[in-house]
Coordinates of C-alpha atoms and ligand atoms in Angstrom, one line a residue:
M1 CA 58.2 119.9 102.1
A2 CA 61.8 119.7 103.3
A3 CA 62.7 117.6 100.3
V4 CA 61.1 120.0 97.9
S5 CA 62.9 123.0 99.4
T6 CA 66.2 121.0 99.3
R7 CA 65.6 120.4 95.6
W8 CA 64.8 124.1 94.9
R9 CA 67.9 125.0 96.8
N10 CA 69.9 122.5 94.6
A11 CA 68.5 124.2 91.6
A12 CA 69.7 127.6 92.9
T13 CA 73.2 126.2 93.6
G14 CA 73.5 124.7 90.1
D15 CA 72.7 121.0 90.9
R16 CA 71.7 119.4 87.6
T17 CA 70.9 115.9 88.9
R18 CA 67.3 115.9 87.7
E19 CA 68.1 117.2 84.3
R20 CA 70.7 114.5 83.8
S21 CA 68.5 111.6 85.0
N22 CA 65.5 112.8 82.9
A23 CA 67.8 113.0 79.8
L24 CA 69.3 109.6 80.5
N25 CA 65.9 107.9 81.0
Q26 CA 64.4 109.5 77.9
L27 CA 67.5 108.8 75.7
L28 CA 67.4 105.2 76.7
L29 CA 63.8 104.9 75.8
A30 CA 64.3 106.8 72.5
A31 CA 67.1 104.5 71.5
V32 CA 65.1 101.3 72.3
V33 CA 62.1 102.8 70.4
L34 CA 64.3 103.6 67.4
V35 CA 65.7 100.1 67.2
A36 CA 62.3 98.4 67.8
V37 CA 60.5 100.6 65.1
L38 CA 63.3 99.9 62.6
L39 CA 63.0 96.1 63.3
V40 CA 59.2 96.3 62.9
L41 CA 59.5 98.2 59.6
V42 CA 62.0 95.7 58.3
T43 CA 60.5 92.5 59.5
E44 CA 56.7 93.1 59.6
Q45 CA 54.0 95.0 57.8
P46 CA 52.7 97.5 60.4
A47 CA 49.0 98.0 60.4
D48 CA 49.3 101.8 60.3
V49 CA 52.7 103.2 59.3
G50 CA 51.5 106.8 59.7
E51 CA 50.5 106.2 63.3
L52 CA 53.8 104.3 63.9
L53 CA 55.8 107.3 62.7
A54 CA 53.5 109.6 64.8
G55 CA 54.5 107.6 67.8
V56 CA 58.2 107.8 66.9
V57 CA 57.9 111.6 66.4
A58 CA 56.2 111.9 69.7
V59 CA 59.0 110.0 71.5
F60 CA 61.5 112.2 69.8
L61 CA 59.7 115.4 70.7
I62 CA 59.6 114.2 74.3
T63 CA 63.3 113.4 74.1
G64 CA 63.9 117.0 72.8
A65 CA 61.9 118.3 75.8
A66 CA 63.8 116.2 78.2
L67 CA 67.1 117.6 76.9
A68 CA 66.0 121.2 76.4
V69 CA 63.9 122.0 79.4
P70 CA 65.8 123.2 82.6
W71 CA 64.1 120.6 84.8
N72 CA 66.1 121.6 87.9
Q73 CA 64.5 125.0 87.9
L74 CA 61.0 123.6 87.8
P75 CA 59.1 121.9 90.6
P76 CA 60.2 118.2 90.7
A77 CA 56.7 116.9 90.0
W78 CA 56.9 118.5 86.6
S79 CA 59.4 115.9 85.4
A80 CA 56.6 113.3 85.6
V81 CA 55.2 114.8 82.4
L82 CA 57.9 113.1 80.5
P83 CA 57.2 109.4 81.4
I84 CA 53.5 110.1 81.2
A85 CA 53.9 111.5 77.7
D86 CA 56.0 108.4 76.9
I87 CA 53.1 106.2 78.0
V88 CA 50.9 107.9 75.5
A89 CA 53.6 107.8 72.7
I90 CA 54.0 104.1 73.3
L91 CA 50.2 103.7 73.1
L92 CA 50.5 105.2 69.6
L93 CA 53.2 102.7 68.6
R94 CA 51.1 99.8 70.0
E95 CA 48.0 101.0 68.1
A96 CA 50.1 101.3 64.9
S97 CA 51.4 97.7 65.2
P98 CA 49.4 95.7 67.9
A99 CA 51.2 92.5 67.2
S100 CA 54.7 93.9 67.6
G101 CA 54.8 93.7 71.4
F102 CA 55.3 97.5 71.8
A103 CA 53.4 97.1 75.1
L104 CA 56.6 95.9 76.7
L105 CA 58.1 99.4 76.2
W106 CA 55.8 100.6 78.9
V107 CA 58.2 99.1 81.4
F108 CA 60.5 102.1 80.8
P109 CA 58.1 105.0 81.8
A110 CA 56.6 102.8 84.5
T111 CA 60.0 102.1 86.2
W112 CA 61.0 105.7 85.6
L113 CA 57.9 106.9 87.5
A114 CA 58.4 104.3 90.3
S115 CA 62.1 105.1 90.8
S116 CA 61.7 108.9 90.6
F117 CA 58.4 109.6 92.2
A118 CA 58.3 107.0 95.0
L119 CA 55.0 105.3 95.9
P120 CA 52.7 107.8 94.0
G121 CA 54.9 107.2 90.9
L122 CA 54.7 103.4 91.3
I123 CA 50.9 103.5 91.6
V124 CA 50.4 106.0 88.8
G125 CA 52.7 104.1 86.5
S126 CA 51.5 100.6 87.2
V127 CA 47.8 101.5 87.3
S128 CA 47.8 103.7 84.2
V129 CA 49.8 101.2 82.1
S130 CA 47.7 98.2 83.2
L131 CA 44.5 100.0 82.5
I132 CA 45.6 101.3 79.1
Y133 CA 46.8 97.8 78.3
W134 CA 43.5 96.2 79.1
M135 CA 41.4 99.0 77.6
T136 CA 43.3 98.7 74.3
R137 CA 43.3 95.0 74.2
G138 CA 40.3 95.1 71.9
S139 CA 42.6 95.8 69.0
D140 CA 44.9 92.9 70.0
P141 CA 44.7 90.0 67.6
D142 CA 44.7 87.6 70.6
Q143 CA 41.3 88.2 72.0
S144 CA 41.4 85.5 74.7
F145 CA 41.6 86.7 78.3
G146 CA 44.2 84.1 79.2
S147 CA 47.4 84.4 81.1
V148 CA 49.0 86.6 78.5
A149 CA 46.5 89.3 79.3
F150 CA 48.0 89.5 82.8
L151 CA 51.6 88.7 81.9
V152 CA 52.5 92.1 80.4
P153 CA 50.9 94.3 83.2
L154 CA 52.2 91.9 85.9
T155 CA 55.7 92.1 84.5
I156 CA 55.6 95.9 84.3
V157 CA 54.2 96.1 87.9
A158 CA 56.9 93.7 89.2
V159 CA 59.7 95.6 87.5
S160 CA 58.3 98.9 88.6
T161 CA 58.1 97.7 92.2
A162 CA 61.7 96.4 92.0
A163 CA 62.8 99.8 90.7
Y164 CA 60.8 101.5 93.4
L165 CA 62.4 99.4 96.1
L166 CA 65.9 99.8 94.7
S167 CA 65.5 103.6 94.5
R168 CA 64.3 103.6 98.1
R169 CA 67.3 101.7 99.2
A170 CA 69.6 104.0 97.3
A171 CA 67.8 107.0 98.8
A172 CA 68.3 105.5 102.3
Q173 CA 71.9 104.9 101.6
R174 CA 72.3 108.4 100.3
S175 CA 70.6 109.9 103.4
L176 CA 72.9 107.8 105.6
L177 CA 75.9 109.0 103.7
D178 CA 74.6 112.6 104.0
K179 CA 74.2 112.1 107.8
Q180 CA 77.7 110.7 108.1
A181 CA 79.1 113.6 106.0
R182 CA 77.3 116.1 108.2
L183 CA 78.6 114.3 111.4
L184 CA 82.1 114.4 109.9
A185 CA 81.8 118.0 109.1
R186 CA 80.6 118.8 112.6
T187 CA 83.5 116.8 114.1
V188 CA 86.0 118.6 111.9
E189 CA 84.5 121.9 112.9
R190 CA 84.7 120.9 116.6
V191 CA 88.3 119.8 116.3
Q192 CA 89.1 123.1 114.5
R193 CA 87.4 125.1 117.3
Q194 CA 89.4 123.2 119.9
E195 CA 92.5 123.9 118.0
D196 CA 91.6 127.5 117.9
V197 CA 91.0 127.6 121.6
V198 CA 94.3 125.9 122.3
T199 CA 96.0 128.4 120.0
E200 CA 94.2 131.3 121.7
V201 CA 95.2 130.1 125.2
L202 CA 98.8 129.5 124.1
D203 CA 99.0 133.0 122.5
A204 CA 97.5 134.6 125.6
V205 CA 100.1 133.3 128.0
D206 CA 103.3 135.2 128.5
F207 CA 105.7 132.3 128.2
G208 CA 107.0 130.8 125.0
V209 CA 105.8 127.4 124.0
I210 CA 107.3 125.4 121.2
R211 CA 106.2 121.9 120.1
I212 CA 109.0 120.0 118.5
A213 CA 108.1 117.1 116.2
A214 CA 109.8 113.8 116.4
D215 CA 112.2 114.7 113.6
G216 CA 113.3 117.9 115.4
T217 CA 111.3 120.3 113.3
L218 CA 109.3 123.1 115.0
A219 CA 105.6 122.0 114.8
V220 CA 103.9 124.8 116.8
T221 CA 105.1 128.0 118.3
N222 CA 103.0 130.6 120.2
E223 CA 103.1 134.4 120.1
A224 CA 105.1 134.8 123.3
H225 CA 107.8 132.6 121.8
A226 CA 107.8 134.8 118.7
R227 CA 108.2 137.9 121.0
L228 CA 111.0 136.3 123.0
Q229 CA 112.6 135.2 119.8
Q230 CA 112.4 138.7 118.4
A231 CA 114.1 140.0 121.6
A232 CA 116.8 137.4 121.0
V233 CA 117.2 138.4 117.4
A234 CA 117.3 142.1 118.4
G235 CA 120.1 141.2 120.9
R236 CA 121.9 139.5 118.1
D237 CA 121.5 142.5 115.8
A238 CA 122.7 144.9 118.5
R239 CA 125.9 142.9 118.8
G240 CA 126.6 143.4 115.2
A241 CA 130.0 142.0 114.5
S242 CA 129.9 139.1 116.9
P243 CA 128.1 136.0 115.6
R244 CA 126.9 134.7 119.0
A245 CA 124.3 136.4 121.2
V246 CA 123.4 133.6 123.6
Y247 CA 125.2 133.3 126.9
A248 CA 125.2 130.7 129.6
S249 CA 123.7 131.4 133.1
D250 CA 126.7 133.3 134.3
G251 CA 125.9 135.9 131.5
I252 CA 129.5 136.0 130.2
T253 CA 130.2 132.6 128.6
P254 CA 129.0 132.6 125.0
L255 CA 127.2 129.5 123.9
E256 CA 128.0 127.7 120.6
P257 CA 124.9 127.3 118.4
P258 CA 124.7 123.5 119.1
D259 CA 124.8 124.2 122.9
E260 CA 121.9 126.7 122.8
P261 CA 118.9 125.2 124.6
L262 CA 116.6 125.1 121.6
A263 CA 119.2 123.3 119.5
R264 CA 119.7 120.8 122.3
A265 CA 115.9 120.3 122.7
R266 CA 115.6 119.7 118.9
V267 CA 118.1 116.8 119.1
G268 CA 116.1 115.2 121.9
E269 CA 117.6 116.5 125.1
A270 CA 115.4 117.2 128.2
F271 CA 116.4 119.7 130.8
E272 CA 114.7 121.8 133.5
G273 CA 114.8 125.6 134.0
E274 CA 118.0 126.3 132.3
L275 CA 119.0 130.0 132.4
V276 CA 120.4 131.6 129.3
W277 CA 121.1 135.2 128.4
Y278 CA 120.2 136.7 125.1
G279 CA 122.3 139.7 124.3
A280 CA 125.9 140.6 125.1
P281 CA 127.0 141.8 128.5
G282 CA 126.6 145.6 128.8
E283 CA 123.7 145.7 126.4
R284 CA 120.0 145.4 126.9
R285 CA 119.6 141.7 127.3
R286 CA 117.1 139.2 128.4
A287 CA 117.4 136.2 130.7
L288 CA 115.2 133.2 129.7
S289 CA 114.6 130.2 131.8
I290 CA 114.1 127.3 129.4
T291 CA 112.7 123.9 130.1
S292 CA 112.6 121.0 127.6
R293 CA 110.5 117.9 128.1
R294 CA 110.1 114.9 125.9
L295 CA 106.7 113.6 124.9
H296 CA 105.8 109.9 124.6
D297 CA 102.9 108.1 122.9
G298 CA 100.8 105.4 124.5
L299 CA 103.5 102.8 123.7
G300 CA 106.3 104.9 125.2
A301 CA 107.8 105.9 121.8
D302 CA 109.4 109.3 121.7
V303 CA 107.1 111.6 119.6
G304 CA 109.0 114.9 120.0
G305 CA 109.1 117.4 122.8
I306 CA 107.9 120.7 124.3
V307 CA 110.1 123.6 125.1
V308 CA 108.8 126.3 127.5
S309 CA 110.7 129.5 127.8
R310 CA 110.0 132.2 130.4
D311 CA 111.4 135.7 130.6
V312 CA 113.1 135.9 134.0
T313 CA 115.2 139.0 133.4
A314 CA 113.4 140.9 136.2
E315 CA 113.8 138.1 138.7
V316 CA 117.4 137.4 138.0
T317 CA 118.2 141.1 138.0
A318 CA 116.4 141.6 141.4
M319 CA 118.2 138.6 142.9
R320 CA 121.6 140.0 141.8
A321 CA 120.7 143.4 143.2
R322 CA 119.7 141.7 146.5
D323 CA 123.0 139.9 146.6
D324 CA 124.9 143.1 145.9
L325 CA 123.1 144.9 148.6
V326 CA 123.6 142.1 151.1
A327 CA 127.2 141.8 150.3
S328 CA 127.9 145.6 150.5
V329 CA 125.9 146.1 153.7
S330 CA 127.6 143.1 155.4
H331 CA 131.0 144.5 154.4
E332 CA 130.1 147.9 155.8
L333 CA 128.9 146.3 159.1
R334 CA 132.0 144.2 159.6
T335 CA 134.5 147.0 160.0
P336 CA 132.7 148.9 162.8
L337 CA 131.8 145.6 164.5
T338 CA 135.4 144.5 164.6
S339 CA 136.3 147.8 166.0
I340 CA 133.6 147.5 168.8
L341 CA 134.8 144.1 169.7
G342 CA 138.4 145.3 169.8
Y343 CA 137.6 148.1 172.2
I344 CA 135.4 145.8 174.4
E345 CA 138.4 143.4 174.7
L346 CA 140.6 146.4 175.6
V347 CA 138.2 147.5 178.3
L348 CA 137.9 143.9 179.6
D349 CA 141.7 143.7 179.9
D350 CA 141.4 146.5 182.6
E351 CA 141.8 144.8 185.9
D352 CA 140.1 147.6 187.8
L353 CA 136.8 146.8 186.1
S354 CA 134.0 146.1 188.5
A355 CA 132.4 142.7 188.4
S356 CA 129.0 144.0 187.2
A357 CA 130.6 146.1 184.4
R358 CA 132.7 143.0 183.4
R359 CA 129.5 140.9 183.2
Q360 CA 127.7 143.5 181.2
L361 CA 130.6 144.0 178.9
G362 CA 130.8 140.2 178.5
I363 CA 127.2 140.2 177.3
A364 CA 128.0 143.0 174.9
E365 CA 131.0 141.1 173.6
R366 CA 129.0 137.9 173.1
N367 CA 126.3 139.7 171.2
A368 CA 128.8 141.6 169.1
T369 CA 130.5 138.3 168.3
R370 CA 127.2 136.8 167.4
L371 CA 126.4 139.8 165.1
L372 CA 129.8 139.3 163.5
D373 CA 129.0 135.6 162.9
I374 CA 125.7 136.5 161.3
V375 CA 127.4 139.0 159.0
A376 CA 130.0 136.4 158.1
D377 CA 127.1 133.9 157.3
I378 CA 125.3 136.5 155.2
L379 CA 128.5 137.2 153.3
A380 CA 129.2 133.5 152.8
G381 CA 125.6 133.0 151.7
S382 CA 125.7 135.7 149.1
S383 CA 126.6 134.7 145.6
D384 CA 128.8 137.8 145.5
P385 CA 132.3 136.9 144.3
R386 CA 133.8 138.9 147.2
A387 CA 132.2 136.4 149.6
A388 CA 133.5 133.4 147.7
V389 CA 136.9 134.2 149.3
E390 CA 135.3 133.4 152.7
L391 CA 134.6 129.9 151.5
S392 CA 138.1 129.0 150.5
V393 CA 138.9 125.5 151.7
N394 CA 142.3 124.5 152.9
A395 CA 142.0 120.7 153.1
S396 CA 144.4 118.0 154.4
E397 CA 144.0 114.6 156.0
E398 CA 142.6 115.3 159.4
S399 CA 140.7 113.5 162.2
L400 CA 137.0 114.0 161.4
D401 CA 136.0 112.4 164.7
G402 CA 138.1 114.9 166.6
V403 CA 136.4 117.8 164.9
V404 CA 133.0 116.3 165.7
R405 CA 133.8 115.5 169.3
A406 CA 134.9 119.1 169.9
A407 CA 131.7 120.4 168.3
V408 CA 129.6 118.0 170.5
E409 CA 131.4 119.3 173.6
S410 CA 130.7 122.9 172.8
A411 CA 127.1 122.2 171.9
A412 CA 126.5 120.3 175.2
P413 CA 125.8 123.3 177.5
R414 CA 123.0 124.6 175.1
A415 CA 121.6 121.1 174.8
A416 CA 121.6 120.7 178.6
E417 CA 119.7 124.0 179.0
R418 CA 116.8 122.2 177.1
R419 CA 117.5 118.8 178.6
I420 CA 118.4 117.4 175.2
T421 CA 120.9 114.6 175.2
I422 CA 123.6 114.3 172.5
D423 CA 124.7 110.7 171.9
A424 CA 128.1 110.6 170.3
S425 CA 128.6 106.9 170.7
G426 CA 128.4 106.4 166.9
V427 CA 131.5 108.6 166.3
E428 CA 134.3 106.2 165.0
P429 CA 137.9 107.3 164.6
T430 CA 138.0 108.6 161.0
I431 CA 140.6 110.4 158.9
A432 CA 139.1 112.5 156.1
Y433 CA 140.5 115.0 153.6
I434 CA 139.0 118.1 155.2
D435 CA 139.5 121.7 156.3
P436 CA 138.9 121.2 160.1
H437 CA 137.9 124.8 160.6
R438 CA 135.3 124.7 157.8
I439 CA 133.9 121.3 158.7
R440 CA 133.6 122.4 162.3
Q441 CA 131.3 125.2 161.0
V442 CA 129.2 122.5 159.3
V443 CA 129.0 120.2 162.4
D444 CA 128.3 123.2 164.6
N445 CA 125.5 124.3 162.3
L446 CA 123.9 120.8 162.1
L447 CA 124.2 120.3 165.9
S448 CA 122.9 123.8 166.7
N449 CA 119.9 123.2 164.4
A450 CA 119.2 119.8 166.0
V451 CA 119.2 121.4 169.4
K452 CA 117.5 124.7 168.4
Y453 CA 114.6 123.0 166.6
G454 CA 114.4 119.9 168.8
H455 CA 111.8 119.3 171.6
D456 CA 112.8 119.9 175.2
G457 CA 114.0 116.6 176.6
G458 CA 114.6 115.2 173.2
S459 CA 117.7 113.4 171.9
V460 CA 120.3 114.0 169.2
A461 CA 122.6 111.2 167.8
V462 CA 125.8 112.0 166.1
G463 CA 127.8 109.5 164.1
V464 CA 131.0 109.4 162.0
T465 CA 132.0 106.4 159.9
S466 CA 133.7 105.6 156.6
D467 CA 134.0 103.3 153.7
V468 CA 136.8 102.9 151.1
D469 CA 136.5 106.3 149.6
H470 CA 134.3 108.4 151.8
A471 CA 133.8 109.5 155.4
W472 CA 130.2 110.0 156.5
L473 CA 128.9 112.4 159.1
V474 CA 125.4 111.8 160.4
V475 CA 123.4 114.1 162.7
R476 CA 119.9 112.7 163.7
D477 CA 117.3 114.4 165.9
D478 CA 113.8 113.5 167.1
G479 CA 112.6 117.0 166.6
P480 CA 109.6 118.4 164.5
G481 CA 110.9 117.2 161.2
I482 CA 110.4 119.0 157.9
S483 CA 107.4 118.7 155.6
P484 CA 108.0 117.0 152.2
D485 CA 107.2 120.1 150.2
E486 CA 109.8 122.2 152.1
L487 CA 112.5 119.6 152.0
P488 CA 113.8 120.5 148.5
R489 CA 114.1 124.1 149.5
L490 CA 115.9 123.5 152.8
F491 CA 119.4 124.3 151.5
E492 CA 118.3 127.5 149.7
R493 CA 119.8 130.7 151.0
F494 CA 117.4 132.6 153.4
F495 CA 115.0 129.7 153.5
R496 CA 113.3 129.1 156.8
S497 CA 110.4 126.7 157.2
D498 CA 106.9 128.0 157.8
A499 CA 106.9 126.3 161.2
V500 CA 109.8 128.3 162.6
R501 CA 109.4 131.6 160.7
N502 CA 106.8 132.9 163.2
T503 CA 108.5 131.5 166.3
S504 CA 111.0 133.1 168.6
T505 CA 113.7 130.7 167.5
H506 CA 116.2 132.9 165.8
G507 CA 118.0 132.1 162.5
S508 CA 118.9 133.6 159.2
G509 CA 118.1 130.7 156.9
L510 CA 121.8 130.7 155.8
G511 CA 123.4 127.9 157.9
L512 CA 122.4 124.9 155.8
G513 CA 123.2 126.6 152.5
I514 CA 126.6 127.6 153.7
S515 CA 127.1 124.0 155.2
R516 CA 126.3 122.5 151.8
D517 CA 128.6 125.0 150.0
I518 CA 131.5 124.0 152.4
V519 CA 130.8 120.2 152.0
R520 CA 130.6 120.6 148.2
S521 CA 133.8 122.6 148.0
H522 CA 135.4 119.6 149.7
G523 CA 134.1 117.4 146.8
G524 CA 131.3 115.9 148.9
D525 CA 127.6 116.5 149.4
I526 CA 125.0 116.8 152.1
T527 CA 121.5 115.4 152.1
V528 CA 118.6 115.2 154.4
Q529 CA 115.9 112.7 155.2
S530 CA 113.0 113.8 157.4
T531 CA 109.5 112.7 158.5
L532 CA 107.2 115.4 159.8
G533 CA 106.7 114.9 163.5
E534 CA 109.4 112.3 163.8
G535 CA 112.7 114.0 163.3
S536 CA 115.4 114.7 160.7
T537 CA 118.7 113.1 159.6
F538 CA 121.4 115.1 157.9
I539 CA 124.1 113.1 156.2
A540 CA 127.3 114.7 154.9
R541 CA 129.6 112.7 152.6
L542 CA 133.3 113.8 152.6
P543 CA 136.3 112.5 150.8
R544 CA 138.8 110.4 152.7
R545 CA 141.8 111.3 150.6
A546 CA 143.0 114.2 148.4
P547 CA 141.7 113.9 144.9
R548 CA 144.2 112.3 142.6
R549 CA 145.4 114.8 140.0
E550 CA 145.9 113.8 136.4
A551 CA 149.5 114.0 135.3
Ligands
ADP601 P1 118.5 128.9 160.4 O1 118.6 127.8 161.3 O2 119.4 130.0 160.7 O3 117.1 129.3 160.1 P2 119.4 127.0 158.4 O4 119.8 127.2 157.0 O5 120.3 126.3 159.4 O6 118.9 128.4 159.0 O7 118.1 126.1 158.4 C1 117.1 126.5 157.5 C2 115.7 126.0 158.0 O8 115.6 124.6 158.0 C3 115.4 126.4 159.4 O9 114.9 127.7 159.5 C4 114.4 125.3 159.8 O10 113.1 125.7 159.4 C5 114.8 124.1 159.0 N1 115.7 123.2 159.8 C6 117.0 123.1 159.8 N2 117.4 122.1 160.6 C7 116.3 121.5 161.1 C8 116.1 120.4 162.0 N3 117.1 119.7 162.5 N4 114.8 120.1 162.3 C9 113.8 120.8 161.8 N5 113.9 121.9 160.9 C10 115.2 122.2 160.6

């Protein structure tokens, strides 16, 4: 039933397979008949020329029908009419000239039936041909019922069976191919669907994604990228005369086209979170954070890259606004505080001051000084250029161990309050190229953190040593340590770990950031190693000598 409906569908969709195979089978038979009849006419005296011609005409009429009838629009079984009619036409030929061996021509309609109409076709063809052959043997000159009587039907049955088996195998192969084609079509459809989903997801996110092929061409870009790109182009247009619209993270240094992040990513560079500005200063502009990563195949070969860009204009603007606020508030606080401290000092100079008033004023002075220190820290921690002045470094070759010993001495009372011992036995005499005032700030901060966050009764070890080019300062404590996920953020401004944020231990989260700025402005660096629950080690590297200037 399914096969029938498929064929009908084929007819509707213009499949002409059946018409073609009918025509081919019939034309082949007609050609053979034509040749055979001509040969008989030339070489023999046929018994009945009229019947012979009738047979030929019949074959040609059937051929005409095979060519003219639109077989694909008829039910498939109707095509069987043609080979059956051929059997009858061949019967006419055989009757006309029994000795000419026309019986062999039955092999054509019999194989046709067997190959086109499966088992029923094989049975109908073989049985009908064999029966007709035997029934009409009476007119055969050879009346003996010997092996010849079976040879023709047997040959026809054998050839038909072979045709039937061949057609079955061909059908099986065709159905296998169909199945594979359907499977392939489904797989292609699935891949297409997955691609659509990926595209939808990429288009739904609000960051730009670009896939760069191995040769540097852009293979895939999502909608967000197109939007960001449009903003960039809008920025470019707004600038009009100037050819460049991309600026470095400071927002004022224009980038040459080859230095633009996308251009660098296209030539194979990888970078993380690079900040660039699209649009000139003073105009509506966008800040993009751009990351470029390389992609590798299973064998490690470079197969291109991915560039992700995120609009961080709001974040960057907010951070700048915060810095501005912090800087201006701190500046505003400093003036009155300095005045308060001055007046307290004046009052303390008064010798008639009672002991208790002097003590209370002492407390007020200490707290005011602390407040001033905090304001100075906040100023130094802000990225405001006005604060940068605070970090000016005035370096010369100085005794680093002297600075460290003085800092240990002044930290000792606070450590003693908490029964924390400070071991300075690792401090070796070391000359370094430093600003002693600034480095004292660093050591004070590291020591005060070690004491502040350390356990009561714990210990802190301080060391100073040097190699050919560098002096090393090490401050180690056995305090709570810092968790691995917080370590990378430790030197960020205003960062305080979760563990201390909700405790009474005071702090602004600025000390380490400022310490690192100071050490870096000396040409050194500061690092930390820590294991949660076991303690932390801060290591500062400082230069031993003034940097050599190029002539
Ligand atoms: P503050 O001490 O004012 O909070 P810092 O910048 O000096 O600011 O330190 C930042 C954070 O790093 C601290 O809040 C604390 O969580 C952590 N930290 C610093 N030093 C140590 C230390 N020695 N042991 C454990 N945690 C520390």
